[in-house]
Amino acid sequence: MATATKKNSKIRLQPLGERIVIQREESEQMTAGGIVLPDSAQEKPARGTVVAVGNGKLLDDGTRAACQLKPNEKVLFSSYAGENIEVDGVEYLLMREDDVLAVIE
């Protein structure tokens, strides 16, 4: 179980249960042809880095299944997955572990 913290920050972000915190990768500022894209035209990437993980999914028998993801892993997720949250000016996504589609190695 990991906690998301930022240096010089008083806020700690600890996901509960099967939830994880992801920091989304920056979107492309320029096209391959060299055209600079304004913020409104940039697509939010469906890739990011796991920052913190919860303690796992609660199973029917009352035990917890360990989270399959670890902090600092690069992942792909559904573009509509998760809730956007902002902590000290940094944007994070809070989502269920099931919303992650793949780990990028």
PDB file of N, CA and C in Angstrom:
ATOM      1  N   MET A   1       0.841  -1.160   0.000  1.00  0.00           N
ATOM      2  CA  MET A   1       0.000   0.000   0.000  1.00  0.00           C
ATOM      3  C   MET A   1       0.896   1.236   0.000  1.00  0.00           C
ATOM      4  N   ALA A   2       0.630   2.169  -0.882  1.00  0.00           N
ATOM      5  CA  ALA A   2       1.444   3.366  -0.999  1.00  0.00           C
ATOM      6  C   ALA A   2       0.575   4.598  -0.884  1.00  0.00           C
ATOM      7  N   THR A   3       1.177   5.695  -0.473  1.00  0.00           N
ATOM      8  CA  THR A   3       0.477   6.954  -0.310  1.00  0.00           C
ATOM      9  C   THR A   3       1.073   7.986  -1.241  1.00  0.00           C
ATOM     10  N   ALA A   4       0.224   8.777  -1.891  1.00  0.00           N
ATOM     11  CA  ALA A   4       0.692   9.831  -2.780  1.00  0.00           C
ATOM     12  C   ALA A   4       0.950  11.084  -1.958  1.00  0.00           C
ATOM     13  N   THR A   5       2.174  11.565  -1.953  1.00  0.00           N
ATOM     14  CA  THR A   5       2.508  12.819  -1.282  1.00  0.00           C
ATOM     15  C   THR A   5       3.405  13.635  -2.191  1.00  0.00           C
ATOM     16  N   LYS A   6       3.383  14.919  -1.996  1.00  0.00           N
ATOM     17  CA  LYS A   6       4.223  15.821  -2.764  1.00  0.00           C
ATOM     18  C   LYS A   6       5.121  16.550  -1.778  1.00  0.00           C
ATOM     19  N   LYS A   7       6.365  16.801  -2.173  1.00  0.00           N
ATOM     20  CA  LYS A   7       7.282  17.515  -1.290  1.00  0.00           C
ATOM     21  C   LYS A   7       6.673  18.856  -0.905  1.00  0.00           C
ATOM     22  N   ASN A   8       6.858  19.257   0.330  1.00  0.00           N
ATOM     23  CA  ASN A   8       6.364  20.514   0.877  1.00  0.00           C
ATOM     24  C   ASN A   8       4.835  20.571   0.868  1.00  0.00           C
ATOM     25  N   SER A   9       4.178  19.433   0.901  1.00  0.00           N
ATOM     26  CA  SER A   9       2.726  19.381   0.900  1.00  0.00           C
ATOM     27  C   SER A   9       2.227  18.822   2.227  1.00  0.00           C
ATOM     28  N   LYS A  10       1.090  19.318   2.676  1.00  0.00           N
ATOM     29  CA  LYS A  10       0.487  18.817   3.897  1.00  0.00           C
ATOM     30  C   LYS A  10      -0.585  17.779   3.583  1.00  0.00           C
ATOM     31  N   ILE A  11      -0.905  17.613   2.316  1.00  0.00           N
ATOM     32  CA  ILE A  11      -1.966  16.702   1.913  1.00  0.00           C
ATOM     33  C   ILE A  11      -1.380  15.344   1.555  1.00  0.00           C
ATOM     34  N   ARG A  12      -1.975  14.283   2.106  1.00  0.00           N
ATOM     35  CA  ARG A  12      -1.628  12.913   1.752  1.00  0.00           C
ATOM     36  C   ARG A  12      -2.847  12.311   1.080  1.00  0.00           C
ATOM     37  N   LEU A  13      -2.623  11.529   0.074  1.00  0.00           N
ATOM     38  CA  LEU A  13      -3.712  10.925  -0.675  1.00  0.00           C
ATOM     39  C   LEU A  13      -3.560   9.410  -0.597  1.00  0.00           C
ATOM     40  N   GLN A  14      -4.405   8.752   0.186  1.00  0.00           N
ATOM     41  CA  GLN A  14      -4.356   7.302   0.361  1.00  0.00           C
ATOM     42  C   GLN A  14      -5.647   6.705  -0.192  1.00  0.00           C
ATOM     43  N   PRO A  15      -5.571   6.007  -1.337  1.00  0.00           N
ATOM     44  CA  PRO A  15      -6.778   5.388  -1.886  1.00  0.00           C
ATOM     45  C   PRO A  15      -7.238   4.230  -0.997  1.00  0.00           C
ATOM     46  N   LEU A  16      -8.538   4.007  -0.980  1.00  0.00           N
ATOM     47  CA  LEU A  16      -9.107   2.947  -0.162  1.00  0.00           C
ATOM     48  C   LEU A  16      -9.510   1.756  -1.021  1.00  0.00           C
ATOM     49  N   GLY A  17      -9.448   0.569  -0.451  1.00  0.00           N
ATOM     50  CA  GLY A  17      -9.919  -0.637  -1.116  1.00  0.00           C
ATOM     51  C   GLY A  17      -9.190  -0.899  -2.417  1.00  0.00           C
ATOM     52  N   GLU A  18      -9.965  -1.085  -3.489  1.00  0.00           N
ATOM     53  CA  GLU A  18      -9.398  -1.441  -4.788  1.00  0.00           C
ATOM     54  C   GLU A  18      -9.085  -0.222  -5.662  1.00  0.00           C
ATOM     55  N   ARG A  19      -9.035   0.960  -5.079  1.00  0.00           N
ATOM     56  CA  ARG A  19      -8.789   2.165  -5.861  1.00  0.00           C
ATOM     57  C   ARG A  19      -7.296   2.460  -5.961  1.00  0.00           C
ATOM     58  N   ILE A  20      -6.951   3.192  -7.023  1.00  0.00           N
ATOM     59  CA  ILE A  20      -5.562   3.590  -7.252  1.00  0.00           C
ATOM     60  C   ILE A  20      -5.530   5.055  -7.656  1.00  0.00           C
ATOM     61  N   VAL A  21      -4.383   5.689  -7.458  1.00  0.00           N
ATOM     62  CA  VAL A  21      -4.166   7.080  -7.874  1.00  0.00           C
ATOM     63  C   VAL A  21      -3.160   7.059  -9.011  1.00  0.00           C
ATOM     64  N   ILE A  22      -3.510   7.747 -10.106  1.00  0.00           N
ATOM     65  CA  ILE A  22      -2.656   7.795 -11.291  1.00  0.00           C
ATOM     66  C   ILE A  22      -2.375   9.238 -11.657  1.00  0.00           C
ATOM     67  N   GLN A  23      -1.131   9.505 -12.039  1.00  0.00           N
ATOM     68  CA  GLN A  23      -0.785  10.803 -12.590  1.00  0.00           C
ATOM     69  C   GLN A  23      -0.710  10.638 -14.105  1.00  0.00           C
ATOM     70  N   ARG A  24      -1.582  11.360 -14.801  1.00  0.00           N
ATOM     71  CA  ARG A  24      -1.680  11.243 -16.252  1.00  0.00           C
ATOM     72  C   ARG A  24      -0.458  11.851 -16.923  1.00  0.00           C
ATOM     73  N   GLU A  25      -0.018  11.244 -18.035  1.00  0.00           N
ATOM     74  CA  GLU A  25       1.089  11.798 -18.810  1.00  0.00           C
ATOM     75  C   GLU A  25       0.662  13.115 -19.450  1.00  0.00           C
ATOM     76  N   GLU A  26       1.624  13.951 -19.742  1.00  0.00           N
ATOM     77  CA  GLU A  26       1.348  15.216 -20.407  1.00  0.00           C
ATOM     78  C   GLU A  26       0.915  14.956 -21.841  1.00  0.00           C
ATOM     79  N   SER A  27      -0.028  15.738 -22.325  1.00  0.00           N
ATOM     80  CA  SER A  27      -0.473  15.587 -23.707  1.00  0.00           C
ATOM     81  C   SER A  27       0.506  16.270 -24.657  1.00  0.00           C
ATOM     82  N   GLU A  28       0.457  15.850 -25.899  1.00  0.00           N
ATOM     83  CA  GLU A  28       1.361  16.388 -26.918  1.00  0.00           C
ATOM     84  C   GLU A  28       1.058  17.871 -27.163  1.00  0.00           C
ATOM     85  N   GLN A  29       2.085  18.683 -27.184  1.00  0.00           N
ATOM     86  CA  GLN A  29       1.955  20.113 -27.418  1.00  0.00           C
ATOM     87  C   GLN A  29       2.035  20.462 -28.899  1.00  0.00           C
ATOM     88  N   MET A  30       2.599  19.532 -29.695  1.00  0.00           N
ATOM     89  CA  MET A  30       2.842  19.806 -31.101  1.00  0.00           C
ATOM     90  C   MET A  30       2.560  18.548 -31.919  1.00  0.00           C
ATOM     91  N   THR A  31       2.023  18.721 -33.115  1.00  0.00           N
ATOM     92  CA  THR A  31       1.776  17.580 -33.992  1.00  0.00           C
ATOM     93  C   THR A  31       3.077  17.142 -34.643  1.00  0.00           C
ATOM     94  N   ALA A  32       3.034  15.998 -35.322  1.00  0.00           N
ATOM     95  CA  ALA A  32       4.216  15.491 -36.013  1.00  0.00           C
ATOM     96  C   ALA A  32       4.660  16.446 -37.114  1.00  0.00           C
ATOM     97  N   GLY A  33       3.733  17.209 -37.661  1.00  0.00           N
ATOM     98  CA  GLY A  33       4.048  18.166 -38.719  1.00  0.00           C
ATOM     99  C   GLY A  33       4.556  19.502 -38.197  1.00  0.00           C
ATOM    100  N   GLY A  34       4.600  19.664 -36.858  1.00  0.00           N
ATOM    101  CA  GLY A  34       5.145  20.891 -36.287  1.00  0.00           C
ATOM    102  C   GLY A  34       4.104  21.934 -35.916  1.00  0.00           C
ATOM    103  N   ILE A  35       2.819  21.604 -35.981  1.00  0.00           N
ATOM    104  CA  ILE A  35       1.764  22.554 -35.628  1.00  0.00           C
ATOM    105  C   ILE A  35       1.571  22.531 -34.112  1.00  0.00           C
ATOM    106  N   VAL A  36       1.603  23.711 -33.501  1.00  0.00           N
ATOM    107  CA  VAL A  36       1.421  23.829 -32.061  1.00  0.00           C
ATOM    108  C   VAL A  36      -0.071  23.757 -31.753  1.00  0.00           C
ATOM    109  N   LEU A  37      -0.436  22.879 -30.813  1.00  0.00           N
ATOM    110  CA  LEU A  37      -1.835  22.686 -30.455  1.00  0.00           C
ATOM    111  C   LEU A  37      -2.202  23.515 -29.231  1.00  0.00           C
ATOM    112  N   PRO A  38      -3.335  24.228 -29.274  1.00  0.00           N
ATOM    113  CA  PRO A  38      -3.799  24.920 -28.072  1.00  0.00           C
ATOM    114  C   PRO A  38      -4.360  23.904 -27.076  1.00  0.00           C
ATOM    115  N   ASP A  39      -4.505  24.298 -25.821  1.00  0.00           N
ATOM    116  CA  ASP A  39      -4.987  23.387 -24.780  1.00  0.00           C
ATOM    117  C   ASP A  39      -6.341  22.777 -25.129  1.00  0.00           C
ATOM    118  N   SER A  40      -7.212  23.545 -25.758  1.00  0.00           N
ATOM    119  CA  SER A  40      -8.551  23.046 -26.074  1.00  0.00           C
ATOM    120  C   SER A  40      -8.525  21.950 -27.133  1.00  0.00           C
ATOM    121  N   ALA A  41      -7.497  21.879 -27.958  1.00  0.00           N
ATOM    122  CA  ALA A  41      -7.409  20.883 -29.023  1.00  0.00           C
ATOM    123  C   ALA A  41      -6.624  19.644 -28.619  1.00  0.00           C
ATOM    124  N   GLN A  42      -5.986  19.689 -27.463  1.00  0.00           N
ATOM    125  CA  GLN A  42      -5.171  18.559 -27.034  1.00  0.00           C
ATOM    126  C   GLN A  42      -6.049  17.472 -26.425  1.00  0.00           C
ATOM    127  N   GLU A  43      -5.791  16.236 -26.807  1.00  0.00           N
ATOM    128  CA  GLU A  43      -6.492  15.103 -26.218  1.00  0.00           C
ATOM    129  C   GLU A  43      -5.770  14.685 -24.948  1.00  0.00           C
ATOM    130  N   LYS A  44      -6.542  14.311 -23.943  1.00  0.00           N
ATOM    131  CA  LYS A  44      -5.916  13.827 -22.719  1.00  0.00           C
ATOM    132  C   LYS A  44      -5.476  12.393 -22.955  1.00  0.00           C
ATOM    133  N   PRO A  45      -4.213  12.091 -22.720  1.00  0.00           N
ATOM    134  CA  PRO A  45      -3.729  10.735 -22.964  1.00  0.00           C
ATOM    135  C   PRO A  45      -4.340   9.736 -21.986  1.00  0.00           C
ATOM    136  N   ALA A  46      -4.493   8.513 -22.433  1.00  0.00           N
ATOM    137  CA  ALA A  46      -5.031   7.438 -21.602  1.00  0.00           C
ATOM    138  C   ALA A  46      -3.882   6.600 -21.045  1.00  0.00           C
ATOM    139  N   ARG A  47      -2.783   7.277 -20.736  1.00  0.00           N
ATOM    140  CA  ARG A  47      -1.607   6.637 -20.143  1.00  0.00           C
ATOM    141  C   ARG A  47      -1.184   7.430 -18.927  1.00  0.00           C
ATOM    142  N   GLY A  48      -0.585   6.737 -17.983  1.00  0.00           N
ATOM    143  CA  GLY A  48      -0.113   7.438 -16.806  1.00  0.00           C
ATOM    144  C   GLY A  48       0.736   6.543 -15.929  1.00  0.00           C
ATOM    145  N   THR A  49       1.125   7.098 -14.787  1.00  0.00           N
ATOM    146  CA  THR A  49       1.968   6.400 -13.827  1.00  0.00           C
ATOM    147  C   THR A  49       1.198   6.215 -12.532  1.00  0.00           C
ATOM    148  N   VAL A  50       1.225   5.011 -11.993  1.00  0.00           N
ATOM    149  CA  VAL A  50       0.566   4.727 -10.721  1.00  0.00           C
ATOM    150  C   VAL A  50       1.342   5.435  -9.617  1.00  0.00           C
ATOM    151  N   VAL A  51       0.635   6.228  -8.825  1.00  0.00           N
ATOM    152  CA  VAL A  51       1.257   6.980  -7.742  1.00  0.00           C
ATOM    153  C   VAL A  51       1.018   6.291  -6.399  1.00  0.00           C
ATOM    154  N   ALA A  52      -0.202   5.785  -6.191  1.00  0.00           N
ATOM    155  CA  ALA A  52      -0.544   5.135  -4.928  1.00  0.00           C
ATOM    156  C   ALA A  52      -1.590   4.068  -5.180  1.00  0.00           C
ATOM    157  N   VAL A  53      -1.579   3.035  -4.360  1.00  0.00           N
ATOM    158  CA  VAL A  53      -2.543   1.949  -4.479  1.00  0.00           C
ATOM    159  C   VAL A  53      -3.220   1.703  -3.135  1.00  0.00           C
ATOM    160  N   GLY A  54      -4.452   1.217  -3.194  1.00  0.00           N
ATOM    161  CA  GLY A  54      -5.184   0.859  -1.983  1.00  0.00           C
ATOM    162  C   GLY A  54      -4.740  -0.505  -1.485  1.00  0.00           C
ATOM    163  N   ASN A  55      -5.443  -1.006  -0.474  1.00  0.00           N
ATOM    164  CA  ASN A  55      -5.039  -2.279   0.118  1.00  0.00           C
ATOM    165  C   ASN A  55      -5.701  -3.486  -0.531  1.00  0.00           C
ATOM    166  N   GLY A  56      -6.436  -3.329  -1.614  1.00  0.00           N
ATOM    167  CA  GLY A  56      -6.975  -4.450  -2.365  1.00  0.00           C
ATOM    168  C   GLY A  56      -8.479  -4.578  -2.292  1.00  0.00           C
ATOM    169  N   LYS A  57      -9.010  -5.413  -3.173  1.00  0.00           N
ATOM    170  CA  LYS A  57     -10.448  -5.618  -3.291  1.00  0.00           C
ATOM    171  C   LYS A  57     -10.946  -6.544  -2.182  1.00  0.00           C
ATOM    172  N   LEU A  58     -12.084  -6.196  -1.595  1.00  0.00           N
ATOM    173  CA  LEU A  58     -12.697  -7.016  -0.566  1.00  0.00           C
ATOM    174  C   LEU A  58     -13.466  -8.144  -1.246  1.00  0.00           C
ATOM    175  N   LEU A  59     -13.111  -9.376  -0.927  1.00  0.00           N
ATOM    176  CA  LEU A  59     -13.741 -10.547  -1.530  1.00  0.00           C
ATOM    177  C   LEU A  59     -14.985 -10.957  -0.741  1.00  0.00           C
ATOM    178  N   ASP A  60     -15.780 -11.850  -1.315  1.00  0.00           N
ATOM    179  CA  ASP A  60     -17.025 -12.296  -0.692  1.00  0.00           C
ATOM    180  C   ASP A  60     -16.806 -12.980   0.651  1.00  0.00           C
ATOM    181  N   ASP A  61     -15.666 -13.643   0.819  1.00  0.00           N
ATOM    182  CA  ASP A  61     -15.404 -14.348   2.081  1.00  0.00           C
ATOM    183  C   ASP A  61     -14.807 -13.438   3.158  1.00  0.00           C
ATOM    184  N   GLY A  62     -14.673 -12.146   2.877  1.00  0.00           N
ATOM    185  CA  GLY A  62     -14.182 -11.187   3.863  1.00  0.00           C
ATOM    186  C   GLY A  62     -12.693 -10.924   3.813  1.00  0.00           C
ATOM    187  N   THR A  63     -11.970 -11.639   2.983  1.00  0.00           N
ATOM    188  CA  THR A  63     -10.534 -11.395   2.851  1.00  0.00           C
ATOM    189  C   THR A  63     -10.284 -10.359   1.757  1.00  0.00           C
ATOM    190  N   ARG A  64      -9.072  -9.885   1.671  1.00  0.00           N
ATOM    191  CA  ARG A  64      -8.709  -8.897   0.653  1.00  0.00           C
ATOM    192  C   ARG A  64      -7.758  -9.517  -0.361  1.00  0.00           C
ATOM    193  N   ALA A  65      -8.035  -9.280  -1.636  1.00  0.00           N
ATOM    194  CA  ALA A  65      -7.130  -9.679  -2.706  1.00  0.00           C
ATOM    195  C   ALA A  65      -6.125  -8.557  -2.884  1.00  0.00           C
ATOM    196  N   ALA A  66      -4.859  -8.877  -2.892  1.00  0.00           N
ATOM    197  CA  ALA A  66      -3.810  -7.855  -3.023  1.00  0.00           C
ATOM    198  C   ALA A  66      -3.935  -7.146  -4.369  1.00  0.00           C
ATOM    199  N   CYS A  67      -3.589  -5.885  -4.388  1.00  0.00           N
ATOM    200  CA  CYS A  67      -3.618  -5.086  -5.618  1.00  0.00           C
ATOM    201  C   CYS A  67      -2.541  -5.600  -6.574  1.00  0.00           C
ATOM    202  N   GLN A  68      -2.888  -5.727  -7.854  1.00  0.00           N
ATOM    203  CA  GLN A  68      -1.947  -6.232  -8.847  1.00  0.00           C
ATOM    204  C   GLN A  68      -0.959  -5.165  -9.305  1.00  0.00           C
ATOM    205  N   LEU A  69      -1.268  -3.910  -9.070  1.00  0.00           N
ATOM    206  CA  LEU A  69      -0.422  -2.807  -9.521  1.00  0.00           C
ATOM    207  C   LEU A  69       0.483  -2.333  -8.396  1.00  0.00           C
ATOM    208  N   LYS A  70       1.601  -1.725  -8.804  1.00  0.00           N
ATOM    209  CA  LYS A  70       2.564  -1.181  -7.846  1.00  0.00           C
ATOM    210  C   LYS A  70       2.849   0.274  -8.209  1.00  0.00           C
ATOM    211  N   PRO A  71       3.223   1.090  -7.242  1.00  0.00           N
ATOM    212  CA  PRO A  71       3.599   2.473  -7.559  1.00  0.00           C
ATOM    213  C   PRO A  71       4.727   2.519  -8.584  1.00  0.00           C
ATOM    214  N   ASN A  72       4.718   3.535  -9.412  1.00  0.00           N
ATOM    215  CA  ASN A  72       5.693   3.820 -10.472  1.00  0.00           C
ATOM    216  C   ASN A  72       5.526   2.953 -11.716  1.00  0.00           C
ATOM    217  N   GLU A  73       4.489   2.124 -11.796  1.00  0.00           N
ATOM    218  CA  GLU A  73       4.228   1.365 -13.013  1.00  0.00           C
ATOM    219  C   GLU A  73       3.509   2.253 -14.013  1.00  0.00           C
ATOM    220  N   LYS A  74       3.860   2.124 -15.286  1.00  0.00           N
ATOM    221  CA  LYS A  74       3.190   2.852 -16.367  1.00  0.00           C
ATOM    222  C   LYS A  74       2.011   2.000 -16.826  1.00  0.00           C
ATOM    223  N   VAL A  75       0.829   2.623 -16.961  1.00  0.00           N
ATOM    224  CA  VAL A  75      -0.381   1.878 -17.298  1.00  0.00           C
ATOM    225  C   VAL A  75      -1.183   2.571 -18.394  1.00  0.00           C
ATOM    226  N   LEU A  76      -2.016   1.771 -19.065  1.00  0.00           N
ATOM    227  CA  LEU A  76      -3.015   2.251 -20.013  1.00  0.00           C
ATOM    228  C   LEU A  76      -4.372   2.082 -19.356  1.00  0.00           C
ATOM    229  N   PHE A  77      -5.256   3.067 -19.547  1.00  0.00           N
ATOM    230  CA  PHE A  77      -6.581   2.977 -18.951  1.00  0.00           C
ATOM    231  C   PHE A  77      -7.605   3.568 -19.904  1.00  0.00           C
ATOM    232  N   SER A  78      -8.863   3.303 -19.635  1.00  0.00           N
ATOM    233  CA  SER A  78      -9.948   3.828 -20.451  1.00  0.00           C
ATOM    234  C   SER A  78      -9.945   5.351 -20.367  1.00  0.00           C
ATOM    235  N   SER A  79     -10.214   6.016 -21.480  1.00  0.00           N
ATOM    236  CA  SER A  79     -10.137   7.479 -21.494  1.00  0.00           C
ATOM    237  C   SER A  79     -11.204   8.144 -20.621  1.00  0.00           C
ATOM    238  N   TYR A  80     -12.279   7.426 -20.303  1.00  0.00           N
ATOM    239  CA  TYR A  80     -13.331   7.997 -19.455  1.00  0.00           C
ATOM    240  C   TYR A  80     -13.296   7.460 -18.034  1.00  0.00           C
ATOM    241  N   ALA A  81     -12.254   6.756 -17.685  1.00  0.00           N
ATOM    242  CA  ALA A  81     -12.153   6.140 -16.353  1.00  0.00           C
ATOM    243  C   ALA A  81     -11.709   7.160 -15.313  1.00  0.00           C
ATOM    244  N   GLY A  82     -12.182   6.962 -14.109  1.00  0.00           N
ATOM    245  CA  GLY A  82     -11.681   7.710 -12.963  1.00  0.00           C
ATOM    246  C   GLY A  82     -12.268   9.089 -12.760  1.00  0.00           C
ATOM    247  N   GLU A  83     -11.934   9.635 -11.615  1.00  0.00           N
ATOM    248  CA  GLU A  83     -12.338  10.983 -11.211  1.00  0.00           C
ATOM    249  C   GLU A  83     -11.106  11.868 -11.173  1.00  0.00           C
ATOM    250  N   ASN A  84     -11.191  13.039 -11.780  1.00  0.00           N
ATOM    251  CA  ASN A  84     -10.087  13.999 -11.729  1.00  0.00           C
ATOM    252  C   ASN A  84     -10.080  14.684 -10.376  1.00  0.00           C
ATOM    253  N   ILE A  85      -8.929  14.706  -9.741  1.00  0.00           N
ATOM    254  CA  ILE A  85      -8.762  15.431  -8.491  1.00  0.00           C
ATOM    255  C   ILE A  85      -7.478  16.237  -8.592  1.00  0.00           C
ATOM    256  N   GLU A  86      -7.424  17.343  -7.873  1.00  0.00           N
ATOM    257  CA  GLU A  86      -6.241  18.200  -7.898  1.00  0.00           C
ATOM    258  C   GLU A  86      -5.721  18.362  -6.482  1.00  0.00           C
ATOM    259  N   VAL A  87      -4.435  18.103  -6.294  1.00  0.00           N
ATOM    260  CA  VAL A  87      -3.778  18.234  -4.994  1.00  0.00           C
ATOM    261  C   VAL A  87      -2.562  19.119  -5.188  1.00  0.00           C
ATOM    262  N   ASP A  88      -2.555  20.268  -4.540  1.00  0.00           N
ATOM    263  CA  ASP A  88      -1.442  21.222  -4.616  1.00  0.00           C
ATOM    264  C   ASP A  88      -1.076  21.565  -6.063  1.00  0.00           C
ATOM    265  N   GLY A  89      -2.077  21.756  -6.905  1.00  0.00           N
ATOM    266  CA  GLY A  89      -1.836  22.158  -8.279  1.00  0.00           C
ATOM    267  C   GLY A  89      -1.469  21.028  -9.223  1.00  0.00           C
ATOM    268  N   VAL A  90      -1.410  19.794  -8.742  1.00  0.00           N
ATOM    269  CA  VAL A  90      -1.094  18.640  -9.580  1.00  0.00           C
ATOM    270  C   VAL A  90      -2.378  17.845  -9.784  1.00  0.00           C
ATOM    271  N   GLU A  91      -2.672  17.496 -11.039  1.00  0.00           N
ATOM    272  CA  GLU A  91      -3.893  16.759 -11.346  1.00  0.00           C
ATOM    273  C   GLU A  91      -3.639  15.255 -11.305  1.00  0.00           C
ATOM    274  N   TYR A  92      -4.503  14.546 -10.604  1.00  0.00           N
ATOM    275  CA  TYR A  92      -4.435  13.093 -10.486  1.00  0.00           C
ATOM    276  C   TYR A  92      -5.762  12.491 -10.913  1.00  0.00           C
ATOM    277  N   LEU A  93      -5.752  11.191 -11.181  1.00  0.00           N
ATOM    278  CA  LEU A  93      -6.962  10.428 -11.445  1.00  0.00           C
ATOM    279  C   LEU A  93      -7.121   9.406 -10.332  1.00  0.00           C
ATOM    280  N   LEU A  94      -8.305   9.320  -9.770  1.00  0.00           N
ATOM    281  CA  LEU A  94      -8.624   8.313  -8.777  1.00  0.00           C
ATOM    282  C   LEU A  94      -9.575   7.337  -9.445  1.00  0.00           C
ATOM    283  N   MET A  95      -9.156   6.075  -9.578  1.00  0.00           N
ATOM    284  CA  MET A  95      -9.971   5.098 -10.293  1.00  0.00           C
ATOM    285  C   MET A  95      -9.865   3.725  -9.654  1.00  0.00           C
ATOM    286  N   ARG A  96     -10.746   2.840 -10.083  1.00  0.00           N
ATOM    287  CA  ARG A  96     -10.699   1.454  -9.627  1.00  0.00           C
ATOM    288  C   ARG A  96      -9.595   0.715 -10.375  1.00  0.00           C
ATOM    289  N   GLU A  97      -9.047  -0.279  -9.721  1.00  0.00           N
ATOM    290  CA  GLU A  97      -8.003  -1.086 -10.340  1.00  0.00           C
ATOM    291  C   GLU A  97      -8.521  -1.753 -11.617  1.00  0.00           C
ATOM    292  N   ASP A  98      -9.800  -2.100 -11.656  1.00  0.00           N
ATOM    293  CA  ASP A  98     -10.402  -2.751 -12.826  1.00  0.00           C
ATOM    294  C   ASP A  98     -10.419  -1.865 -14.065  1.00  0.00           C
ATOM    295  N   ASP A  99     -10.312  -0.533 -13.885  1.00  0.00           N
ATOM    296  CA  ASP A  99     -10.336   0.383 -15.039  1.00  0.00           C
ATOM    297  C   ASP A  99      -9.020   0.390 -15.806  1.00  0.00           C
ATOM    298  N   VAL A 100      -7.969  -0.173 -15.218  1.00  0.00           N
ATOM    299  CA  VAL A 100      -6.674  -0.237 -15.894  1.00  0.00           C
ATOM    300  C   VAL A 100      -6.724  -1.375 -16.905  1.00  0.00           C
ATOM    301  N   LEU A 101      -6.337  -1.072 -18.147  1.00  0.00           N
ATOM    302  CA  LEU A 101      -6.396  -2.053 -19.227  1.00  0.00           C
ATOM    303  C   LEU A 101      -5.110  -2.849 -19.367  1.00  0.00           C
ATOM    304  N   ALA A 102      -3.949  -2.219 -19.145  1.00  0.00           N
ATOM    305  CA  ALA A 102      -2.681  -2.908 -19.324  1.00  0.00           C
ATOM    306  C   ALA A 102      -1.562  -2.161 -18.622  1.00  0.00           C
ATOM    307  N   VAL A 103      -0.485  -2.888 -18.342  1.00  0.00           N
ATOM    308  CA  VAL A 103       0.739  -2.312 -17.803  1.00  0.00           C
ATOM    309  C   VAL A 103       1.724  -2.186 -18.955  1.00  0.00           C
ATOM    310  N   ILE A 104       2.370  -1.022 -19.083  1.00  0.00           N
ATOM    311  CA  ILE A 104       3.347  -0.778 -20.134  1.00  0.00           C
ATOM    312  C   ILE A 104       4.728  -1.095 -19.574  1.00  0.00           C
ATOM    313  N   GLU A 105       5.454  -1.954 -20.255  1.00  0.00           N
ATOM    314  CA  GLU A 105       6.802  -2.306 -19.791  1.00  0.00           C
ATOM    315  C   GLU A 105       7.848  -1.705 -20.673  1.00  0.00           C
TER     316      GLU A 105
END
